Coordinates of C-alpha atoms and ligand atoms in Angstrom, one line a residue:
M25 CA 5.3 93.1 9.4
G26 CA 3.0 90.5 10.7
K27 CA 5.2 87.6 9.3
D28 CA 4.9 84.4 10.9
I29 CA 8.3 84.1 13.3
T30 CA 8.6 80.4 12.6
E31 CA 8.5 80.8 8.9
K32 CA 11.0 83.6 9.4
K33 CA 13.2 81.6 11.5
N34 CA 12.8 78.7 8.7
L35 CA 14.0 80.9 5.9
E36 CA 17.3 82.4 8.1
E37 CA 18.1 78.8 8.5
I38 CA 17.5 77.8 5.1
L39 CA 19.7 80.8 4.1
T40 CA 22.4 80.2 6.5
K41 CA 22.7 76.2 5.5
S42 CA 22.8 77.6 1.4
N43 CA 25.6 80.0 2.5
K44 CA 27.6 77.3 4.6
L45 CA 27.1 75.2 1.1
A46 CA 28.3 78.1 -1.4
R47 CA 30.9 78.6 1.9
I48 CA 29.9 82.2 2.1
G49 CA 30.6 83.9 5.4
S50 CA 29.8 87.6 6.6
W51 CA 31.8 90.4 8.3
E52 CA 31.1 94.0 9.7
I53 CA 33.4 97.1 10.9
N54 CA 31.9 98.9 13.2
I55 CA 33.7 102.4 12.9
N56 CA 32.3 104.3 15.7
K57 CA 33.4 101.3 18.3
G58 CA 36.6 100.4 15.9
T59 CA 35.5 96.5 16.5
V60 CA 35.5 94.4 13.5
Y61 CA 33.1 91.0 13.4
W62 CA 33.9 88.0 11.7
S63 CA 31.0 85.3 10.9
D64 CA 31.7 81.6 11.9
I65 CA 32.3 80.5 7.9
T66 CA 34.7 83.7 7.3
K67 CA 36.4 82.4 10.0
E68 CA 37.0 79.1 8.3
I69 CA 37.7 80.8 5.2
R70 CA 40.5 82.6 6.9
E71 CA 41.4 79.7 9.0
V72 CA 41.2 80.9 12.6
E73 CA 40.1 79.6 15.7
P74 CA 36.5 80.2 16.6
D75 CA 37.7 82.6 19.3
F76 CA 39.8 84.6 17.2
V77 CA 39.2 88.0 17.6
P78 CA 39.4 90.1 14.2
T79 CA 40.8 93.4 13.5
L80 CA 40.7 95.7 10.4
E81 CA 44.7 95.7 10.0
A82 CA 44.5 91.8 10.5
G83 CA 42.0 91.3 8.0
I84 CA 43.6 93.6 5.4
S85 CA 47.3 92.3 5.8
K86 CA 46.3 88.8 4.8
F87 CA 45.5 90.1 1.1
K88 CA 48.4 89.1 -1.2
E89 CA 50.8 92.1 -1.0
G90 CA 50.6 94.4 -4.2
F91 CA 47.5 94.7 -6.4
H92 CA 45.4 92.5 -4.1
R93 CA 45.9 94.0 -0.6
N94 CA 46.0 97.9 -2.6
T95 CA 42.7 96.9 -3.7
I96 CA 41.2 95.9 -1.0
Q97 CA 42.5 98.9 1.1
K98 CA 41.3 101.4 -1.5
R99 CA 37.9 99.9 -1.7
V100 CA 37.4 99.5 2.3
E101 CA 38.6 103.6 2.1
E102 CA 36.4 104.5 -0.7
C103 CA 33.5 102.9 0.9
I104 CA 33.8 104.7 4.2
A105 CA 34.5 108.1 2.5
N106 CA 31.8 108.0 -0.4
G107 CA 29.7 104.8 0.6
T108 CA 31.1 103.2 -3.1
P109 CA 30.4 99.8 -2.8
W110 CA 32.5 96.8 -4.0
D111 CA 32.7 93.2 -5.5
E112 CA 36.1 92.2 -5.7
E113 CA 37.8 88.7 -6.4
L114 CA 41.5 88.8 -4.5
L115 CA 43.9 86.4 -3.3
I116 CA 44.5 86.2 0.3
E117 CA 46.8 84.1 2.9
T118 CA 45.2 82.2 5.3
F119 CA 46.3 82.5 8.9
K120 CA 47.7 78.9 8.4
G121 CA 49.5 80.0 5.5
N122 CA 47.5 78.6 2.5
W123 CA 46.8 80.6 -0.4
K124 CA 42.9 81.0 -1.4
W125 CA 40.8 82.8 -4.1
V126 CA 38.0 85.0 -2.3
R127 CA 35.3 87.2 -3.0
S128 CA 34.6 90.2 -1.1
I129 CA 31.4 92.3 -1.3
G130 CA 31.1 95.0 0.6
E131 CA 29.0 98.2 1.4
G132 CA 28.0 101.0 3.7
E133 CA 25.9 102.3 6.0
F134 CA 25.7 105.9 6.7
L135 CA 23.8 108.4 9.2
N136 CA 23.8 112.0 9.0
G137 CA 26.2 111.5 6.1
K138 CA 28.6 109.6 8.2
C139 CA 29.8 106.1 7.6
I140 CA 28.9 104.3 10.6
R141 CA 28.9 100.7 9.5
V142 CA 31.1 98.6 6.6
Y143 CA 29.7 95.0 5.9
G144 CA 29.6 92.5 3.6
S145 CA 29.7 88.8 2.5
F146 CA 33.2 86.9 2.1
Q147 CA 33.2 83.9 -0.2
D148 CA 35.5 80.9 -0.5
I149 CA 35.8 80.9 -4.5
N150 CA 39.3 79.1 -4.6
D151 CA 37.7 75.8 -6.5
K152 CA 35.7 77.8 -8.7
K153 CA 38.8 80.2 -9.4
K154 CA 40.7 77.1 -10.4
V155 CA 38.5 75.4 -12.8
Q156 CA 38.0 78.7 -14.3
Q157 CA 42.1 79.0 -14.7
D158 CA 41.7 75.7 -16.0
I159 CA 39.7 76.6 -18.7
I160 CA 41.7 79.6 -19.3
E161 CA 44.7 77.4 -19.9
S162 CA 43.0 75.0 -22.2
N163 CA 41.6 77.3 -24.1
E164 CA 44.9 78.9 -24.7
R165 CA 46.1 75.8 -25.6
F166 CA 43.6 75.2 -28.0
N167 CA 44.1 78.5 -29.6
L168 CA 47.7 78.0 -30.1
V169 CA 47.2 74.8 -31.6
A170 CA 45.0 76.1 -34.1
K171 CA 47.5 78.7 -34.7
A172 CA 50.0 76.1 -35.3
T173 CA 48.1 74.2 -37.7
N174 CA 47.2 74.9 -41.4
D175 CA 44.0 73.1 -40.9
L176 CA 40.6 74.9 -40.0
I177 CA 39.2 73.7 -36.6
W178 CA 35.8 74.3 -36.1
D179 CA 33.3 74.0 -33.5
W180 CA 29.6 74.1 -35.0
D181 CA 26.2 74.2 -33.2
I182 CA 23.9 72.1 -35.2
I183 CA 20.6 73.7 -33.6
S184 CA 21.5 77.0 -33.8
G185 CA 24.1 77.0 -36.8
E186 CA 26.8 78.9 -35.2
T187 CA 30.2 78.0 -35.8
L188 CA 33.5 79.1 -34.4
R189 CA 36.2 78.7 -36.6
L190 CA 39.8 78.8 -35.5
G191 CA 43.2 78.7 -37.5
K192 CA 43.0 81.5 -39.6
S193 CA 45.7 80.3 -42.0
F194 CA 43.4 77.9 -43.8
F195 CA 41.3 80.7 -45.2
E196 CA 44.6 82.7 -45.9
N197 CA 46.0 79.7 -47.7
L198 CA 42.9 79.9 -49.8
G199 CA 43.6 83.6 -50.8
Y200 CA 40.9 85.2 -48.3
P201 CA 41.7 88.1 -46.5
Q202 CA 42.8 87.9 -42.7
N203 CA 39.7 88.4 -41.1
F204 CA 37.6 86.4 -43.3
T205 CA 34.0 85.8 -42.2
N206 CA 33.9 84.0 -38.6
S207 CA 30.1 84.6 -38.2
N208 CA 28.5 83.7 -41.4
K209 CA 26.3 80.6 -40.9
L210 CA 26.2 79.9 -44.0
L211 CA 29.9 80.1 -45.1
W212 CA 30.4 76.5 -45.7
L213 CA 27.3 76.2 -47.9
E214 CA 28.6 79.0 -49.9
L215 CA 31.9 77.9 -50.2
I216 CA 31.6 74.4 -51.2
H217 CA 31.5 73.1 -54.8
P218 CA 27.7 73.1 -56.1
D219 CA 28.6 69.7 -57.7
D220 CA 29.6 68.3 -54.2
L221 CA 26.9 69.9 -51.9
D222 CA 24.2 67.6 -52.2
R223 CA 26.1 64.3 -52.0
V224 CA 28.3 65.9 -48.9
E225 CA 25.0 66.9 -47.3
N226 CA 23.4 63.7 -47.7
R227 CA 26.1 61.5 -46.7
R228 CA 26.6 64.0 -43.5
N229 CA 22.8 63.8 -42.3
Q230 CA 22.8 60.0 -42.8
V231 CA 25.3 60.0 -40.2
F232 CA 23.5 62.3 -38.2
D233 CA 20.5 60.1 -38.2
D234 CA 22.4 57.1 -37.4
P235 CA 22.7 57.5 -33.4
S236 CA 25.7 54.7 -33.3
Q237 CA 27.9 57.0 -35.5
N238 CA 29.9 59.5 -33.8
Y239 CA 32.3 60.7 -36.8
W240 CA 31.9 62.1 -39.9
E241 CA 34.4 62.4 -42.8
D242 CA 34.5 63.5 -46.1
Q243 CA 36.2 65.2 -49.2
Y244 CA 34.9 68.0 -51.6
R245 CA 36.0 70.5 -53.4
C246 CA 36.3 74.0 -51.5
K247 CA 36.3 77.6 -53.0
R248 CA 39.3 79.5 -53.1
A249 CA 39.3 83.6 -53.3
D250 CA 40.1 83.6 -56.8
G251 CA 37.3 81.3 -57.6
S252 CA 39.0 78.1 -58.3
Y253 CA 38.8 75.2 -56.0
A254 CA 40.9 73.1 -53.6
Y255 CA 40.5 69.6 -51.9
V256 CA 39.9 69.5 -48.9
Y257 CA 39.5 66.6 -46.3
D258 CA 37.0 67.6 -43.6
R259 CA 36.3 65.3 -40.4
G260 CA 34.4 65.5 -37.3
Y261 CA 33.2 64.1 -33.8
I262 CA 29.4 64.4 -33.2
V263 CA 28.2 65.2 -29.7
R264 CA 24.6 63.9 -29.1
T265 CA 22.1 64.3 -26.6
S266 CA 21.1 61.4 -24.3
N267 CA 18.6 60.4 -26.5
G268 CA 20.7 60.1 -29.8
I269 CA 20.1 63.9 -31.6
A270 CA 23.4 65.4 -32.8
I271 CA 23.6 68.8 -31.5
K272 CA 27.2 69.7 -32.0
M273 CA 30.2 68.4 -34.3
I274 CA 33.7 69.7 -33.7
G275 CA 36.5 69.1 -36.3
S276 CA 39.0 69.9 -38.7
T277 CA 39.5 70.7 -42.3
Q278 CA 42.6 70.2 -44.2
D279 CA 43.7 71.2 -47.5
I280 CA 44.6 68.3 -49.5
S281 CA 45.0 70.0 -53.0
K282 CA 48.6 69.0 -53.1
L283 CA 48.2 65.4 -52.2
K284 CA 45.4 65.3 -54.7
Q285 CA 47.3 66.8 -57.4
N286 CA 50.2 63.8 -56.6
E287 CA 47.4 61.3 -56.6
I288 CA 46.2 62.4 -60.1
E289 CA 49.7 62.4 -61.9
L290 CA 50.5 59.4 -60.4
A291 CA 47.6 58.0 -61.8
K292 CA 48.2 59.3 -64.9
L293 CA 51.9 58.1 -64.4
N294 CA 50.4 54.5 -63.7
E295 CA 48.3 54.5 -67.2
Q296 CA 51.3 55.2 -68.6
L297 CA 53.5 52.8 -67.4
I298 CA 50.9 49.9 -67.7
I299 CA 50.7 50.7 -71.7
Q300 CA 54.4 51.0 -72.0
A301 CA 54.4 47.7 -70.0
K302 CA 51.9 46.3 -72.7
D303 CA 54.3 47.7 -75.5
L304 CA 56.9 46.0 -73.7
A305 CA 56.0 42.5 -73.2
L306 CA 54.7 42.7 -77.0
S307 CA 57.6 43.5 -78.3
N308 CA 59.6 41.0 -76.0
N309 CA 57.1 38.4 -77.2
E310 CA 57.9 39.6 -80.8
L311 CA 61.5 39.1 -80.1
E312 CA 61.3 35.8 -78.5
N313 CA 59.1 34.3 -81.3
F314 CA 61.9 35.8 -83.7
A315 CA 64.5 34.0 -81.9
Y316 CA 62.4 30.8 -81.8
V317 CA 61.9 30.9 -85.2
A318 CA 65.5 32.1 -86.5
S319 CA 67.1 29.1 -84.3
H320 CA 64.7 26.5 -85.5
D321 CA 64.8 27.5 -89.2
L322 CA 68.6 28.3 -89.2
Q323 CA 69.2 24.5 -88.0
E324 CA 68.5 23.2 -91.3
P325 CA 70.6 25.3 -93.8
L326 CA 73.6 24.5 -91.1
R327 CA 72.9 21.1 -91.7
M328 CA 72.9 21.1 -95.3
I329 CA 76.5 22.8 -94.7
S330 CA 77.8 20.5 -92.2
S331 CA 76.9 17.3 -94.6
F332 CA 78.3 18.7 -97.7
L333 CA 81.4 19.8 -96.0
S334 CA 81.7 16.4 -94.7
Q335 CA 81.0 14.9 -98.3
I336 CA 83.9 17.3 -99.8
E337 CA 86.0 16.0 -97.3
K338 CA 85.2 12.0 -97.6
K339 CA 85.2 12.4 -101.8
Y340 CA 88.1 14.9 -102.5
G341 CA 90.1 14.4 -99.3
E342 CA 92.9 12.8 -101.5
I343 CA 93.0 15.3 -103.8
L344 CA 93.0 18.0 -101.6
D345 CA 96.0 19.6 -100.3
E346 CA 96.9 20.6 -96.5
K347 CA 95.4 24.0 -97.0
G348 CA 92.4 22.8 -98.3
K349 CA 92.3 20.3 -95.6
K350 CA 92.6 22.8 -92.9
Y351 CA 90.1 24.9 -94.5
I352 CA 87.4 22.6 -94.1
F353 CA 88.5 21.5 -90.8
F354 CA 87.8 25.2 -89.7
A355 CA 84.7 25.3 -91.6
V356 CA 83.5 22.2 -90.2
D357 CA 84.6 23.4 -86.7
G358 CA 82.5 26.7 -87.5
A359 CA 79.3 25.2 -88.5
K360 CA 79.7 23.1 -85.1
R361 CA 79.9 26.0 -82.9
M362 CA 77.3 27.6 -84.9
R363 CA 75.0 24.7 -84.2
Q364 CA 75.8 24.8 -80.5
I365 CA 74.9 28.6 -80.5
I366 CA 71.8 28.0 -82.4
L367 CA 70.8 25.3 -79.9
D368 CA 71.5 27.5 -77.1
L369 CA 69.3 30.1 -78.2
L370 CA 66.4 28.0 -79.3
E371 CA 66.8 26.6 -75.6
F372 CA 66.9 30.6 -74.4
S373 CA 63.8 31.6 -76.3
R374 CA 62.2 28.1 -75.0
V375 CA 62.6 29.2 -71.1
G376 CA 59.2 29.9 -69.6
R377 CA 57.4 28.5 -72.8
Q378 CA 57.1 24.9 -71.8
E379 CA 54.0 23.8 -70.3
L380 CA 55.3 22.1 -66.8
D381 CA 53.8 20.9 -63.8
V382 CA 55.2 21.6 -60.0
E383 CA 56.3 18.8 -58.3
E384 CA 58.0 18.2 -55.1
V385 CA 61.8 18.9 -55.9
N386 CA 64.4 17.2 -53.7
I387 CA 67.2 19.6 -54.7
R388 CA 70.0 17.4 -53.2
L389 CA 69.3 14.5 -55.9
I390 CA 69.2 16.9 -58.2
I391 CA 72.9 18.0 -57.4
D392 CA 74.2 14.8 -56.9
E393 CA 72.9 13.6 -60.6
I394 CA 74.2 16.8 -62.0
L395 CA 78.0 15.8 -60.1
D396 CA 77.2 12.4 -61.5
L397 CA 77.3 14.3 -65.1
Y398 CA 80.6 15.7 -64.4
K399 CA 82.3 13.1 -62.7
K400 CA 85.2 12.6 -65.0
Q401 CA 85.9 16.1 -65.1
I402 CA 85.8 16.1 -61.2
E403 CA 87.9 13.1 -60.9
E404 CA 90.8 14.6 -63.4
K405 CA 90.7 17.8 -61.5
K406 CA 90.5 16.5 -58.1
A407 CA 87.7 18.9 -57.5
I408 CA 86.8 19.2 -53.5
I409 CA 82.6 19.7 -53.6
V410 CA 81.2 20.6 -50.5
I411 CA 77.1 20.7 -50.0
G412 CA 75.2 21.9 -47.6
N413 CA 71.6 20.9 -46.2
M414 CA 69.3 21.0 -49.4
P415 CA 65.6 21.7 -49.3
N416 CA 62.7 19.8 -50.9
I417 CA 61.0 22.4 -52.8
I418 CA 57.6 22.4 -54.7
T419 CA 58.9 23.4 -58.0
F420 CA 59.3 22.9 -61.6
K421 CA 62.1 20.4 -62.0
A422 CA 63.8 21.1 -65.3
P423 CA 64.3 24.8 -64.7
I424 CA 65.4 24.5 -61.6
R425 CA 68.0 21.8 -62.6
Q426 CA 69.1 23.5 -65.4
V427 CA 70.1 26.5 -63.1
L428 CA 71.9 24.6 -60.6
Q429 CA 73.9 22.6 -63.7
N430 CA 74.9 25.9 -65.5
L431 CA 76.5 27.3 -62.1
I432 CA 78.0 24.4 -60.9
S433 CA 79.4 23.6 -64.5
N434 CA 80.8 27.3 -64.9
A435 CA 82.3 26.9 -61.3
L436 CA 84.0 23.8 -62.4
K437 CA 85.1 25.3 -65.7
Y438 CA 86.4 28.8 -64.9
Q439 CA 89.6 27.6 -62.5
Q440 CA 93.1 28.1 -63.1
D441 CA 94.8 24.4 -64.1
S442 CA 97.3 24.9 -61.2
I443 CA 94.7 24.6 -58.8
I444 CA 92.4 22.5 -57.3
P445 CA 88.6 23.6 -57.7
E446 CA 86.8 23.7 -54.3
I447 CA 83.1 24.1 -55.0
N448 CA 80.7 25.2 -51.9
I449 CA 76.9 24.8 -52.3
Q450 CA 74.7 26.1 -49.8
C451 CA 71.0 26.9 -49.3
E452 CA 69.5 28.7 -46.3
R453 CA 66.2 30.7 -45.5
D454 CA 66.2 34.0 -46.0
Y455 CA 62.6 35.6 -45.2
D456 CA 60.4 34.0 -47.9
F457 CA 62.6 33.0 -50.0
W458 CA 65.4 30.1 -50.2
K459 CA 68.5 31.3 -51.2
F460 CA 71.2 29.3 -52.8
S461 CA 74.6 30.0 -53.3
V462 CA 77.5 28.4 -55.6
K463 CA 81.0 29.3 -54.4
D464 CA 84.3 28.5 -56.4
N465 CA 87.9 29.5 -55.9
G466 CA 88.4 29.9 -59.4
I467 CA 89.6 32.9 -61.7
G468 CA 86.8 35.1 -60.5
I469 CA 85.0 38.2 -62.5
E470 CA 85.9 41.9 -62.2
E471 CA 83.4 43.9 -61.0
E472 CA 82.3 45.9 -64.0
Y473 CA 81.6 42.8 -65.7
H474 CA 78.8 41.5 -62.8
D475 CA 76.2 42.6 -64.8
K476 CA 77.5 42.0 -68.2
I477 CA 78.0 38.6 -68.0
F478 CA 73.9 37.5 -67.6
E479 CA 73.1 39.1 -71.3
I480 CA 73.2 36.8 -73.6
F481 CA 76.4 36.2 -75.8
Q482 CA 78.6 38.0 -73.5
R483 CA 81.6 36.1 -72.5
L484 CA 84.6 37.5 -70.8
H485 CA 87.3 34.8 -72.4
N486 CA 87.7 33.4 -76.1
K487 CA 87.0 29.7 -77.3
E488 CA 90.3 29.0 -77.0
E489 CA 90.9 29.8 -73.2
F490 CA 87.1 28.6 -72.2
S491 CA 84.6 26.8 -74.5
G492 CA 81.3 28.0 -74.4
T493 CA 78.5 30.2 -76.2
G494 CA 77.6 33.0 -73.5
I495 CA 74.0 31.7 -73.2
G496 CA 74.2 29.6 -69.9
L497 CA 73.9 32.6 -67.3
A498 CA 71.6 34.2 -69.7
I499 CA 69.3 31.1 -69.3
V500 CA 69.8 30.9 -65.9
K501 CA 68.7 34.5 -65.3
K502 CA 65.5 34.3 -67.3
I503 CA 64.5 31.3 -65.5
I504 CA 65.2 32.8 -61.9
E505 CA 63.5 35.9 -62.6
G506 CA 60.6 34.1 -64.3
M507 CA 60.1 32.5 -60.7
S508 CA 60.3 35.8 -59.2
G509 CA 63.4 35.2 -57.6
K510 CA 66.9 37.1 -57.9
I511 CA 70.1 36.5 -59.3
Y512 CA 73.5 38.3 -58.4
L513 CA 77.3 37.4 -57.3
T514 CA 80.3 38.6 -55.4
S515 CA 83.6 37.6 -56.8
Q516 CA 87.4 38.6 -56.8
K517 CA 89.5 38.3 -59.7
G518 CA 92.1 35.7 -59.2
V519 CA 90.3 34.5 -55.9
G520 CA 86.7 33.2 -56.6
S521 CA 83.2 33.8 -57.4
T522 CA 79.9 33.2 -55.2
F523 CA 76.7 33.3 -57.2
Y524 CA 73.5 33.4 -55.3
F525 CA 70.0 32.9 -56.5
T526 CA 66.7 33.3 -54.5
I527 CA 63.4 31.7 -55.3
P528 CA 60.2 32.2 -53.1
I529 CA 59.5 29.4 -50.9
K530 CA 55.9 29.5 -52.3
Q531 CA 57.0 30.4 -55.9
F532 CA 55.0 27.7 -57.6
Q533 CA 51.8 30.3 -57.3
S534 CA 53.3 33.3 -59.1
T535 CA 55.3 31.3 -62.0
K536 CA 52.2 29.6 -62.8
K537 CA 51.8 30.1 -66.5
D538 CA 48.5 31.3 -67.7
Ligands
ADP11 P1 79.9 30.4 -71.0 O1 80.3 29.4 -69.9 O2 78.8 29.6 -72.4 O3 80.9 31.3 -71.9 P2 77.8 32.0 -69.3 O4 76.6 32.4 -69.5 O5 77.5 30.6 -68.2 O6 78.6 31.5 -70.8 O7 79.2 32.8 -68.4 C1 79.2 33.9 -69.3 C2 80.8 34.3 -68.7 O8 80.8 34.5 -67.4 C3 81.8 33.1 -69.4 O9 82.3 33.7 -70.3 C4 83.0 33.7 -67.6 O10 83.4 34.6 -68.6 C5 82.0 34.7 -66.7 N1 81.5 33.2 -65.9 C6 80.5 32.6 -65.4 N2 80.8 31.9 -64.6 C7 81.9 32.4 -63.9 C8 82.8 31.8 -63.0 N3 82.2 30.8 -62.1 N4 83.9 32.2 -62.7 C9 84.4 32.8 -63.4 N5 83.8 33.4 -64.6 C10 82.5 32.9 -64.8

């Protein structure tokens, strides 16, 4: 062929260069002479010196023992015998002891039906093989993840419409058979509830059309095999071309029917609760109104009873015998106590009703005023009173004063005569609350009564032992809870009690009456 020799030379050079780049070497076995030739690249791949003299035996012995060595042995023999060409990817050990994947391609040259030469190429494919291996491993991992989850994992080619779906338990859970379609391009359109379809597609298209978005999520109903619908949560990451066109979305779909059902039930429950709370507030209000009106109206007839009783005592005192006088005394005493109960009840129903202003209250000052009020009692009993650091609080003055007064007076009152009362009043910060404590060394309260004593009219003692109407702590509780605080106690019978109450540091906002 009249080919230009320089052109041929150039082509050869290019070929050698590209072979070098692709790390493809060549080799040859001359059957007649029994010699073996390895090109420079083949020697490089095998990691031998350039002056190395190869032999067939040396070449084959470096293929990994077993499958790899057997394969190459068989291929060479078959090629010599029948001229069968080969193309194999096999593992070799280099002469320096490194392991490599190579691609060995070979064919034979025949003369008069006899093989005279076997030759071929030898390529280092180790890097390619490693990448392949990694891909296989990560694919396996991906498949395992898909198997382990109940979610559907999908890979949607937006341009062709092809969708790869993994995680078959998703469809199984919807009642579909095991091999429920994987290739149906229109599957999604068929499964999504017709009433959801437009909305979901519109929103999704909006996301696709905005190149700054790379994440889509939505909730919709998905048809089950039995025709009912499951609620699903679907989301995906969008892959875009460099000019922003969405070409692929990879994501997962989760069956959230149970969650949705709970949500619906919770919403229903909430609605019921709101209605009940309204009813409760209404009846509470009515009750309070009743207590207010009753205690208010009872005062007048009671005043009449008391005043007529004292009239009888005054006018007829001389003609009454001792028994008669005693009866009148009891009646007057009863009326007095009744008056106190009515006053306390009135007080109780008033809690939270008054329009009060918040102000900065110096708690220490309030405690001192209260102690001044009980000065006589404290001196008589030689009571020891310890007061810790007290804060200034922005709050309603009268109620907080009432709380402290009730607790301090109880601590003084519920004491054994033989013991010197010790009262310790403290306050500390507890997160967003002030926590107050009033501790005494009094008679104590058995645990079973710890809740009861906060109920209205609940007393653990009769009036002969300790005076009182059993309303004080009920008022205290009502005030504290009205301020979004808590009241509780620790106590041991015969040792003493500590009453704790908390009020939010920023409580004036939450207690403001509307
Ligand atoms: P009152 O003191 O008018 O009876 P309270 O509501 O203040 O009413 O108290 C309810 C009951 O709780 C009291 O009757 C008493 O038995 C008990 N109690 C209250 N404070 C103490 C205390 N510091 N130590 C022992 N018992 C107490």
